Amino acid sequence: MTRKGILSSPYLRYVVLTSKHHEGFTNWGSPVSWNWNSVDTGPHRDLVGELGAALRERNIHYGLYHSLFEWFNPLYLADKKAGFKSQYFVLEKTLPELYELVTRYKPDIIWSDGEWEAPDTYWNSTSFLAWLYNDSPVKDTVVVNDRWGINCSCHHGGFYNCHDKYKPGTLPTHKWEMCSSIDRRSWGYRSNMQVEELMDTSSIIQELVSTVSYGGNYLLNIGPTKEGVIAPIFQERLLALGKWLNINGEAIYESKPWRIQKENGTARTWYTSKGAAVYAIFFTWPEDNMLILPSPGFTASMQVTMLGFSESLDWHAIPGRGLQVTLPSTVPSLLPLQHAWTLKLVGVE
């Protein structure tokens, strides 16, 4: 699959590229990373700039991941040895990179990482963020995450990541994002990965649904090969997710959390809402085609439909148990996309 094929999906709303990871290699021609960047060596291309241009042609928001620290940089190691009382690495490497990324590429998102060994005062985080939100060319549009120093995660930031693959368990009061990876064992490409080590389509969809039910955004990581190719198994997972969203995306995009996120005692039915509609997304098809929903209150005018199915569904209230919906009699494996199904309820309480 080509880059254009991936970017043509209407379900892709934002992309975050690793501009620099912990090894210090920059995917643009950084003047403070001489001969250790994608222009001076390797592909000899400005990958940050090229991807940004391709995304903006398609009106897709562009985010840049950037690691504050570097594993092997002697300036960082010297600062660390000094108990972070010196800032040679920050002033000569990290901050120049951040300022250049913003002024040159004007990202919509700054996804910071690698902060955990030092306080925000070492990183000069507040100074950079004050400039970013008040004087930078993206001051009115940019958002940032919460990784800007020790004890910053889950406390300060435009949106919270808290930690990798974070699952809140209850409805957060602050905007958040769940960052996950198809490869359960790595964020980068592994040539020796095994299929059983990867998330299957059902797991990805359940992670997406639970995240959105709790009001979060879902960022799904794939590691391309050294040639920049997306492995076929990752392509298959992304295409399957897009196929599911083609029918069920109404319950995901521009939705909000409902008063109940999931049915008590089960992780198999989740709720989202949009306007007058409540969406019940369920992952297990009942053997008798009768789905019980304990949480929704009903009204006489309530209508129940299934996304991707043209006819209205019958329902009735069962005292003490809730709402019983009669699902289509078609065998679920014959219905499109049997990973999960979505009921749309209009007129519920």
mmCIF file of C-alpha atoms in Angstrom:
data_model
loop_
_atom_site.group_PDB
_atom_site.id
_atom_site.type_symbol
_atom_site.label_atom_id
_atom_site.label_comp_id
_atom_site.label_asym_id
_atom_site.label_seq_id
_atom_site.Cartn_x
_atom_site.Cartn_y
_atom_site.Cartn_z
ATOM 1 C CA MET A 1 0.000 0.000 0.000
ATOM 2 C CA THR A 2 1.286 3.460 -0.846
ATOM 3 C CA ARG A 3 1.405 6.422 1.513
ATOM 4 C CA LYS A 4 -1.376 7.980 -0.557
ATOM 5 C CA GLY A 5 -3.511 4.870 -0.032
ATOM 6 C CA ILE A 6 -3.253 5.123 3.743
ATOM 7 C CA LEU A 7 -3.825 8.880 3.788
ATOM 8 C CA SER A 8 -6.909 8.626 1.568
ATOM 9 C CA SER A 9 -8.964 7.067 4.377
ATOM 10 C CA PRO A 10 -11.781 9.414 5.451
ATOM 11 C CA TYR A 11 -11.520 7.997 8.977
ATOM 12 C CA LEU A 12 -8.003 9.318 9.558
ATOM 13 C CA ARG A 13 -8.373 12.598 11.461
ATOM 14 C CA TYR A 14 -4.821 13.250 12.671
ATOM 15 C CA VAL A 15 -1.368 11.734 12.268
ATOM 16 C CA VAL A 16 1.579 11.998 14.673
ATOM 17 C CA LEU A 17 5.031 11.423 13.180
ATOM 18 C CA THR A 18 8.120 10.669 15.248
ATOM 19 C CA SER A 19 10.283 13.663 14.389
ATOM 20 C CA LYS A 20 12.994 12.403 16.788
ATOM 21 C CA HIS A 21 13.080 9.414 19.136
ATOM 22 C CA HIS A 22 15.390 8.683 22.050
ATOM 23 C CA GLU A 23 18.391 7.804 19.842
ATOM 24 C CA GLY A 24 18.487 11.418 18.642
ATOM 25 C CA PHE A 25 18.113 10.911 14.876
ATOM 26 C CA THR A 26 15.959 13.705 13.434
ATOM 27 C CA ASN A 27 13.636 13.100 10.496
ATOM 28 C CA TRP A 28 14.343 16.560 9.136
ATOM 29 C CA GLY A 29 17.574 18.430 8.446
ATOM 30 C CA SER A 30 18.097 19.764 11.949
ATOM 31 C CA PRO A 31 21.126 22.085 12.178
ATOM 32 C CA VAL A 32 21.751 20.875 15.747
ATOM 33 C CA SER A 33 21.860 17.222 14.673
ATOM 34 C CA TRP A 34 24.648 17.422 12.106
ATOM 35 C CA ASN A 35 25.067 14.270 10.012
ATOM 36 C CA TRP A 36 22.525 12.488 12.237
ATOM 37 C CA ASN A 37 19.356 13.417 10.371
ATOM 38 C CA SER A 38 17.309 12.229 7.408
ATOM 39 C CA VAL A 39 18.650 14.898 5.038
ATOM 40 C CA ASP A 40 22.379 14.406 5.637
ATOM 41 C CA THR A 41 22.178 10.611 5.703
ATOM 42 C CA GLY A 42 19.772 7.720 5.060
ATOM 43 C CA PRO A 43 16.974 8.761 2.669
ATOM 44 C CA HIS A 44 18.385 12.289 2.177
ATOM 45 C CA ARG A 45 14.843 13.647 2.466
ATOM 46 C CA ASP A 46 12.942 15.966 4.767
ATOM 47 C CA LEU A 47 10.453 13.407 6.050
ATOM 48 C CA VAL A 48 8.791 15.798 8.496
ATOM 49 C CA GLY A 49 8.139 18.314 5.724
ATOM 50 C CA GLU A 50 7.014 15.793 3.105
ATOM 51 C CA LEU A 51 4.487 14.082 5.352
ATOM 52 C CA GLY A 52 3.164 17.409 6.585
ATOM 53 C CA ALA A 53 2.545 18.575 3.014
ATOM 54 C CA ALA A 54 0.755 15.324 2.120
ATOM 55 C CA LEU A 55 -1.483 15.508 5.185
ATOM 56 C CA ARG A 56 -2.433 19.131 4.646
ATOM 57 C CA GLU A 57 -3.438 18.381 1.064
ATOM 58 C CA ARG A 58 -6.057 16.088 2.619
ATOM 59 C CA ASN A 59 -7.036 18.382 5.523
ATOM 60 C CA ILE A 60 -5.665 15.930 8.084
ATOM 61 C CA HIS A 61 -4.267 17.398 11.298
ATOM 62 C CA TYR A 62 -0.512 16.964 11.730
ATOM 63 C CA GLY A 63 1.222 16.154 14.992
ATOM 64 C CA LEU A 64 4.916 15.806 15.764
ATOM 65 C CA TYR A 65 6.272 13.474 18.414
ATOM 66 C CA HIS A 66 9.547 14.725 19.888
ATOM 67 C CA SER A 67 11.738 13.123 22.548
ATOM 68 C CA LEU A 68 13.138 15.651 24.988
ATOM 69 C CA PHE A 69 16.051 13.466 26.034
ATOM 70 C CA GLU A 70 18.493 11.276 24.095
ATOM 71 C CA TRP A 71 19.958 8.024 25.329
ATOM 72 C CA PHE A 72 23.549 8.586 24.228
ATOM 73 C CA ASN A 73 24.037 12.316 23.758
ATOM 74 C CA PRO A 74 27.149 13.331 25.745
ATOM 75 C CA LEU A 75 25.643 16.719 26.602
ATOM 76 C CA TYR A 76 22.590 15.072 28.121
ATOM 77 C CA LEU A 77 24.696 12.518 29.977
ATOM 78 C CA ALA A 78 26.839 15.345 31.382
ATOM 79 C CA ASP A 79 23.745 17.244 32.564
ATOM 80 C CA LYS A 80 22.403 14.067 34.128
ATOM 81 C CA LYS A 81 25.705 13.428 35.905
ATOM 82 C CA ALA A 82 25.512 16.965 37.289
ATOM 83 C CA GLY A 83 22.080 16.245 38.760
ATOM 84 C CA PHE A 84 20.450 18.366 36.023
ATOM 85 C CA LYS A 85 21.928 21.531 37.507
ATOM 86 C CA SER A 86 23.464 22.304 34.106
ATOM 87 C CA GLN A 87 21.408 22.682 30.912
ATOM 88 C CA TYR A 88 23.902 22.292 28.089
ATOM 89 C CA PHE A 89 21.786 19.685 26.310
ATOM 90 C CA VAL A 90 18.521 21.609 26.667
ATOM 91 C CA LEU A 91 19.926 24.914 25.434
ATOM 92 C CA GLU A 92 22.026 23.493 22.596
ATOM 93 C CA LYS A 93 19.857 20.604 21.388
ATOM 94 C CA THR A 94 16.308 20.130 22.703
ATOM 95 C CA LEU A 95 14.970 23.694 22.669
ATOM 96 C CA PRO A 96 16.474 24.635 19.281
ATOM 97 C CA GLU A 97 14.787 21.535 17.822
ATOM 98 C CA LEU A 98 11.412 22.369 19.330
ATOM 99 C CA TYR A 99 11.480 26.001 18.214
ATOM 100 C CA GLU A 100 12.483 24.968 14.697
ATOM 101 C CA LEU A 101 9.798 22.289 14.439
ATOM 102 C CA VAL A 102 7.131 24.838 15.354
ATOM 103 C CA THR A 103 8.329 27.754 13.226
ATOM 104 C CA ARG A 104 9.229 25.646 10.186
ATOM 105 C CA TYR A 105 6.450 23.028 10.080
ATOM 106 C CA LYS A 106 3.641 24.625 12.126
ATOM 107 C CA PRO A 107 2.255 21.397 13.622
ATOM 108 C CA ASP A 108 -1.231 21.101 15.083
ATOM 109 C CA ILE A 109 0.029 18.856 17.908
ATOM 110 C CA ILE A 110 3.271 18.680 19.883
ATOM 111 C CA TRP A 111 3.502 15.168 21.333
ATOM 112 C CA SER A 112 6.310 15.387 23.875
ATOM 113 C CA ASP A 113 8.076 12.369 25.406
ATOM 114 C CA GLY A 114 11.315 11.417 27.158
ATOM 115 C CA GLU A 115 10.744 13.791 30.058
ATOM 116 C CA TRP A 116 10.738 11.379 32.970
ATOM 117 C CA GLU A 117 14.299 11.697 34.258
ATOM 118 C CA ALA A 118 14.331 15.446 34.866
ATOM 119 C CA PRO A 119 12.021 18.185 36.206
ATOM 120 C CA ASP A 120 10.269 20.676 33.971
ATOM 121 C CA THR A 121 12.639 23.381 35.209
ATOM 122 C CA TYR A 122 15.526 21.521 33.554
ATOM 123 C CA TRP A 123 13.644 21.259 30.261
ATOM 124 C CA ASN A 124 12.536 24.936 30.399
ATOM 125 C CA SER A 125 9.079 23.570 29.614
ATOM 126 C CA THR A 126 7.062 26.501 30.954
ATOM 127 C CA SER A 127 9.139 29.007 28.974
ATOM 128 C CA PHE A 128 8.690 27.050 25.740
ATOM 129 C CA LEU A 129 4.966 26.482 26.309
ATOM 130 C CA ALA A 130 4.398 30.151 27.137
ATOM 131 C CA TRP A 131 6.007 31.079 23.807
ATOM 132 C CA LEU A 132 4.064 28.337 22.018
ATOM 133 C CA TYR A 133 0.658 29.527 23.265
ATOM 134 C CA ASN A 134 1.307 33.285 23.151
ATOM 135 C CA ASP A 135 3.786 34.142 20.406
ATOM 136 C CA SER A 136 4.349 31.153 18.105
ATOM 137 C CA PRO A 137 2.835 30.910 14.599
ATOM 138 C CA VAL A 138 0.473 28.167 15.848
ATOM 139 C CA LYS A 139 -0.540 29.852 19.117
ATOM 140 C CA ASP A 140 -4.260 29.776 18.271
ATOM 141 C CA THR A 141 -4.441 26.186 17.028
ATOM 142 C CA VAL A 142 -1.775 24.007 18.643
ATOM 143 C CA VAL A 143 -2.401 21.460 21.401
ATOM 144 C CA VAL A 144 0.143 19.588 23.516
ATOM 145 C CA ASN A 145 0.193 16.489 25.675
ATOM 146 C CA ASP A 146 1.333 16.163 29.286
ATOM 147 C CA ARG A 147 4.948 14.912 29.144
ATOM 148 C CA TRP A 148 7.037 17.968 30.057
ATOM 149 C CA GLY A 149 8.856 16.918 33.240
ATOM 150 C CA ILE A 150 8.766 14.623 36.254
ATOM 151 C CA ASN A 151 5.259 14.386 37.776
ATOM 152 C CA CYS A 152 3.735 16.363 34.905
ATOM 153 C CA SER A 153 1.917 13.433 33.247
ATOM 154 C CA CYS A 154 -1.789 13.266 34.029
ATOM 155 C CA HIS A 155 -1.592 16.676 35.775
ATOM 156 C CA HIS A 156 -0.615 19.353 33.230
ATOM 157 C CA GLY A 157 -1.188 19.500 29.495
ATOM 158 C CA GLY A 158 -3.678 20.346 26.796
ATOM 159 C CA PHE A 159 -4.619 16.680 26.776
ATOM 160 C CA TYR A 160 -3.438 13.847 28.988
ATOM 161 C CA ASN A 161 -1.656 10.653 27.946
ATOM 162 C CA CYS A 162 -0.775 9.744 31.556
ATOM 163 C CA HIS A 163 1.195 6.702 30.394
ATOM 164 C CA ASP A 164 1.384 4.459 27.350
ATOM 165 C CA LYS A 165 -1.827 2.528 26.690
ATOM 166 C CA TYR A 166 -3.603 4.425 29.462
ATOM 167 C CA LYS A 167 -7.131 3.262 30.332
ATOM 168 C CA PRO A 168 -8.887 5.486 32.892
ATOM 169 C CA GLY A 169 -11.614 3.132 34.148
ATOM 170 C CA THR A 170 -13.904 6.069 34.982
ATOM 171 C CA LEU A 171 -14.927 9.121 32.969
ATOM 172 C CA PRO A 172 -12.067 11.685 33.126
ATOM 173 C CA THR A 173 -12.784 15.372 33.591
ATOM 174 C CA HIS A 174 -9.896 16.412 31.303
ATOM 175 C CA LYS A 175 -9.455 15.704 27.600
ATOM 176 C CA TRP A 176 -7.249 12.648 27.094
ATOM 177 C CA GLU A 177 -5.795 10.332 24.502
ATOM 178 C CA MET A 178 -5.150 6.606 24.513
ATOM 179 C CA CYS A 179 -1.934 5.824 22.620
ATOM 180 C CA SER A 180 -1.610 2.172 21.675
ATOM 181 C CA SER A 181 0.407 0.024 19.262
ATOM 182 C CA ILE A 182 -0.645 -2.794 16.949
ATOM 183 C CA ASP A 183 2.574 -4.576 17.897
ATOM 184 C CA ARG A 184 2.044 -5.288 21.583
ATOM 185 C CA ARG A 185 5.790 -5.650 22.198
ATOM 186 C CA SER A 186 7.227 -2.672 20.350
ATOM 187 C CA TRP A 187 6.578 0.860 19.101
ATOM 188 C CA GLY A 188 9.033 0.402 16.236
ATOM 189 C CA TYR A 189 9.149 -2.125 13.411
ATOM 190 C CA ARG A 190 10.452 -5.610 14.295
ATOM 191 C CA SER A 191 11.387 -7.936 11.449
ATOM 192 C CA ASN A 192 10.971 -10.930 13.792
ATOM 193 C CA MET A 193 7.488 -10.067 15.082
ATOM 194 C CA GLN A 194 4.994 -12.926 15.242
ATOM 195 C CA VAL A 195 1.303 -12.614 14.402
ATOM 196 C CA GLU A 196 0.270 -13.721 17.904
ATOM 197 C CA GLU A 197 2.183 -10.708 19.281
ATOM 198 C CA LEU A 198 -0.030 -8.271 17.364
ATOM 199 C CA MET A 199 -3.430 -6.887 18.235
ATOM 200 C CA ASP A 200 -6.175 -8.480 16.188
ATOM 201 C CA THR A 201 -8.915 -6.398 14.605
ATOM 202 C CA SER A 202 -11.430 -7.127 17.363
ATOM 203 C CA SER A 203 -8.987 -5.968 20.062
ATOM 204 C CA ILE A 204 -8.266 -2.746 18.182
ATOM 205 C CA ILE A 205 -11.960 -1.995 17.748
ATOM 206 C CA GLN A 206 -12.714 -2.702 21.407
ATOM 207 C CA GLU A 207 -9.845 -0.429 22.474
ATOM 208 C CA LEU A 208 -11.147 2.324 20.185
ATOM 209 C CA VAL A 209 -14.736 1.977 21.415
ATOM 210 C CA SER A 210 -13.853 1.949 25.113
ATOM 211 C CA THR A 211 -11.604 4.995 24.627
ATOM 212 C CA VAL A 212 -14.288 7.007 22.861
ATOM 213 C CA SER A 213 -16.906 5.958 25.420
ATOM 214 C CA TYR A 214 -14.722 7.579 28.070
ATOM 215 C CA GLY A 215 -14.335 10.731 25.970
ATOM 216 C CA GLY A 216 -10.802 10.043 24.717
ATOM 217 C CA ASN A 217 -9.027 10.191 21.381
ATOM 218 C CA TYR A 218 -7.412 7.033 19.994
ATOM 219 C CA LEU A 219 -3.877 7.149 18.576
ATOM 220 C CA LEU A 220 -2.833 3.821 17.043
ATOM 221 C CA ASN A 221 0.874 3.295 16.405
ATOM 222 C CA ILE A 222 2.462 1.403 13.516
ATOM 223 C CA GLY A 223 6.199 1.099 12.970
ATOM 224 C CA PRO A 224 7.243 1.331 9.299
ATOM 225 C CA THR A 225 10.268 -0.541 7.977
ATOM 226 C CA LYS A 226 13.607 1.242 7.502
ATOM 227 C CA GLU A 227 12.530 1.845 3.892
ATOM 228 C CA GLY A 228 9.375 3.603 5.103
ATOM 229 C CA VAL A 229 7.047 0.753 4.062
ATOM 230 C CA ILE A 230 3.998 -0.163 6.133
ATOM 231 C CA ALA A 231 4.090 -3.937 6.610
ATOM 232 C CA PRO A 232 1.183 -5.863 5.000
ATOM 233 C CA ILE A 233 -0.089 -7.105 8.382
ATOM 234 C CA PHE A 234 -0.363 -3.497 9.606
ATOM 235 C CA GLN A 235 -2.098 -2.531 6.377
ATOM 236 C CA GLU A 236 -4.616 -5.319 6.910
ATOM 237 C CA ARG A 237 -5.384 -4.134 10.449
ATOM 238 C CA LEU A 238 -5.800 -0.504 9.361
ATOM 239 C CA LEU A 239 -8.040 -1.438 6.434
ATOM 240 C CA ALA A 240 -10.193 -3.665 8.655
ATOM 241 C CA LEU A 241 -10.586 -0.850 11.171
ATOM 242 C CA GLY A 242 -11.545 1.531 8.355
ATOM 243 C CA LYS A 243 -14.078 -0.973 7.051
ATOM 244 C CA TRP A 244 -15.692 -1.211 10.480
ATOM 245 C CA LEU A 245 -15.767 2.578 10.797
ATOM 246 C CA ASN A 246 -17.414 2.833 7.389
ATOM 247 C CA ILE A 247 -20.561 1.438 9.001
ATOM 248 C CA ASN A 248 -20.107 2.331 12.664
ATOM 249 C CA GLY A 249 -18.232 5.628 12.443
ATOM 250 C CA GLU A 250 -21.435 7.558 13.188
ATOM 251 C CA ALA A 251 -21.175 6.288 16.772
ATOM 252 C CA ILE A 252 -17.517 7.346 17.037
ATOM 253 C CA TYR A 253 -16.821 10.669 15.305
ATOM 254 C CA GLU A 254 -18.083 13.872 16.966
ATOM 255 C CA SER A 255 -19.645 11.698 19.675
ATOM 256 C CA LYS A 256 -19.659 12.443 23.395
ATOM 257 C CA PRO A 257 -19.733 10.222 26.473
ATOM 258 C CA TRP A 258 -23.218 9.241 27.607
ATOM 259 C CA ARG A 259 -24.286 9.166 31.269
ATOM 260 C CA ILE A 260 -23.227 5.495 31.308
ATOM 261 C CA GLN A 261 -20.020 4.381 29.601
ATOM 262 C CA LYS A 262 -20.578 0.618 29.700
ATOM 263 C CA GLU A 263 -22.963 -1.887 31.201
ATOM 264 C CA ASN A 264 -21.983 -2.889 34.739
ATOM 265 C CA GLY A 265 -20.283 -6.232 35.053
ATOM 266 C CA THR A 266 -19.384 -6.477 31.383
ATOM 267 C CA ALA A 267 -16.962 -4.865 28.987
ATOM 268 C CA ARG A 268 -18.921 -6.099 26.005
ATOM 269 C CA THR A 269 -21.451 -3.257 25.605
ATOM 270 C CA TRP A 270 -20.327 0.367 25.473
ATOM 271 C CA TYR A 271 -22.225 3.636 24.973
ATOM 272 C CA THR A 272 -21.593 6.897 23.131
ATOM 273 C CA SER A 273 -23.988 9.723 22.288
ATOM 274 C CA LYS A 274 -24.542 12.428 19.712
ATOM 275 C CA GLY A 275 -27.408 14.901 19.861
ATOM 276 C CA ALA A 276 -30.622 13.012 20.561
ATOM 277 C CA ALA A 277 -29.092 9.626 19.757
ATOM 278 C CA VAL A 278 -27.474 7.108 22.094
ATOM 279 C CA TYR A 279 -25.332 4.369 20.567
ATOM 280 C CA ALA A 280 -24.913 0.943 22.164
ATOM 281 C CA ILE A 281 -21.906 -0.873 20.714
ATOM 282 C CA PHE A 282 -21.857 -4.556 21.611
ATOM 283 C CA PHE A 283 -19.203 -7.201 20.964
ATOM 284 C CA THR A 284 -21.087 -10.414 21.751
ATOM 285 C CA TRP A 285 -24.097 -11.418 19.674
ATOM 286 C CA PRO A 286 -26.691 -13.157 21.923
ATOM 287 C CA GLU A 287 -27.571 -16.689 20.865
ATOM 288 C CA ASP A 288 -31.319 -15.985 20.987
ATOM 289 C CA ASN A 289 -30.962 -12.669 19.066
ATOM 290 C CA MET A 290 -32.319 -10.846 22.134
ATOM 291 C CA LEU A 291 -30.027 -8.133 23.482
ATOM 292 C CA ILE A 292 -30.672 -6.834 26.990
ATOM 293 C CA LEU A 293 -29.624 -3.240 27.753
ATOM 294 C CA PRO A 294 -30.167 -2.488 31.462
ATOM 295 C CA SER A 295 -29.166 1.194 31.430
ATOM 296 C CA PRO A 296 -31.267 3.079 28.823
ATOM 297 C CA GLY A 297 -34.612 4.431 29.986
ATOM 298 C CA PHE A 298 -37.309 4.184 27.334
ATOM 299 C CA THR A 299 -40.068 6.420 26.026
ATOM 300 C CA ALA A 300 -43.137 5.505 24.004
ATOM 301 C CA SER A 301 -41.683 7.163 20.910
ATOM 302 C CA MET A 302 -38.268 5.516 21.133
ATOM 303 C CA GLN A 303 -36.826 4.152 17.889
ATOM 304 C CA VAL A 304 -34.108 1.516 17.655
ATOM 305 C CA THR A 305 -32.074 0.799 14.538
ATOM 306 C CA MET A 306 -28.785 -0.941 13.798
ATOM 307 C CA LEU A 307 -26.098 0.871 11.845
ATOM 308 C CA GLY A 308 -25.660 -0.824 8.481
ATOM 309 C CA PHE A 309 -29.130 -2.446 8.694
ATOM 310 C CA SER A 310 -32.013 -0.669 7.017
ATOM 311 C CA GLU A 311 -35.020 -1.816 9.072
ATOM 312 C CA SER A 312 -36.173 -0.646 12.506
ATOM 313 C CA LEU A 313 -35.819 -3.147 15.333
ATOM 314 C CA ASP A 314 -38.527 -4.257 17.747
ATOM 315 C CA TRP A 315 -38.011 -3.657 21.446
ATOM 316 C CA HIS A 316 -39.888 -3.844 24.717
ATOM 317 C CA ALA A 317 -39.206 -3.192 28.375
ATOM 318 C CA ILE A 318 -38.640 -6.067 30.781
ATOM 319 C CA PRO A 319 -39.361 -5.061 34.396
ATOM 320 C CA GLY A 320 -36.234 -5.248 36.499
ATOM 321 C CA ARG A 321 -33.993 -6.094 33.555
ATOM 322 C CA GLY A 322 -34.156 -3.137 31.195
ATOM 323 C CA LEU A 323 -34.633 -2.878 27.464
ATOM 324 C CA GLN A 324 -34.818 -5.977 25.296
ATOM 325 C CA VAL A 325 -34.034 -5.440 21.614
ATOM 326 C CA THR A 326 -34.834 -8.061 18.995
ATOM 327 C CA LEU A 327 -31.809 -8.218 16.705
ATOM 328 C CA PRO A 328 -32.025 -9.172 13.021
ATOM 329 C CA SER A 329 -32.504 -12.900 12.593
ATOM 330 C CA THR A 330 -29.610 -13.090 10.145
ATOM 331 C CA VAL A 331 -26.740 -15.212 11.420
ATOM 332 C CA PRO A 332 -24.247 -12.677 12.833
ATOM 333 C CA SER A 333 -21.350 -14.115 10.823
ATOM 334 C CA LEU A 334 -23.282 -13.177 7.689
ATOM 335 C CA LEU A 335 -23.701 -9.588 8.812
ATOM 336 C CA PRO A 336 -20.943 -7.251 7.679
ATOM 337 C CA LEU A 337 -18.070 -6.795 10.117
ATOM 338 C CA GLN A 338 -18.886 -9.229 12.874
ATOM 339 C CA HIS A 339 -16.332 -7.758 15.293
ATOM 340 C CA ALA A 340 -18.937 -5.447 16.878
ATOM 341 C CA TRP A 341 -22.342 -4.011 16.093
ATOM 342 C CA THR A 342 -24.004 -0.698 16.925
ATOM 343 C CA LEU A 343 -27.582 0.026 17.947
ATOM 344 C CA LYS A 344 -28.832 3.589 17.553
ATOM 345 C CA LEU A 345 -31.445 4.550 20.132
ATOM 346 C CA VAL A 346 -33.398 7.762 19.654
ATOM 347 C CA GLY A 347 -35.761 8.892 22.409
ATOM 348 C CA VAL A 348 -34.069 7.207 25.364
ATOM 349 C CA GLU A 349 -33.721 8.713 28.822
#
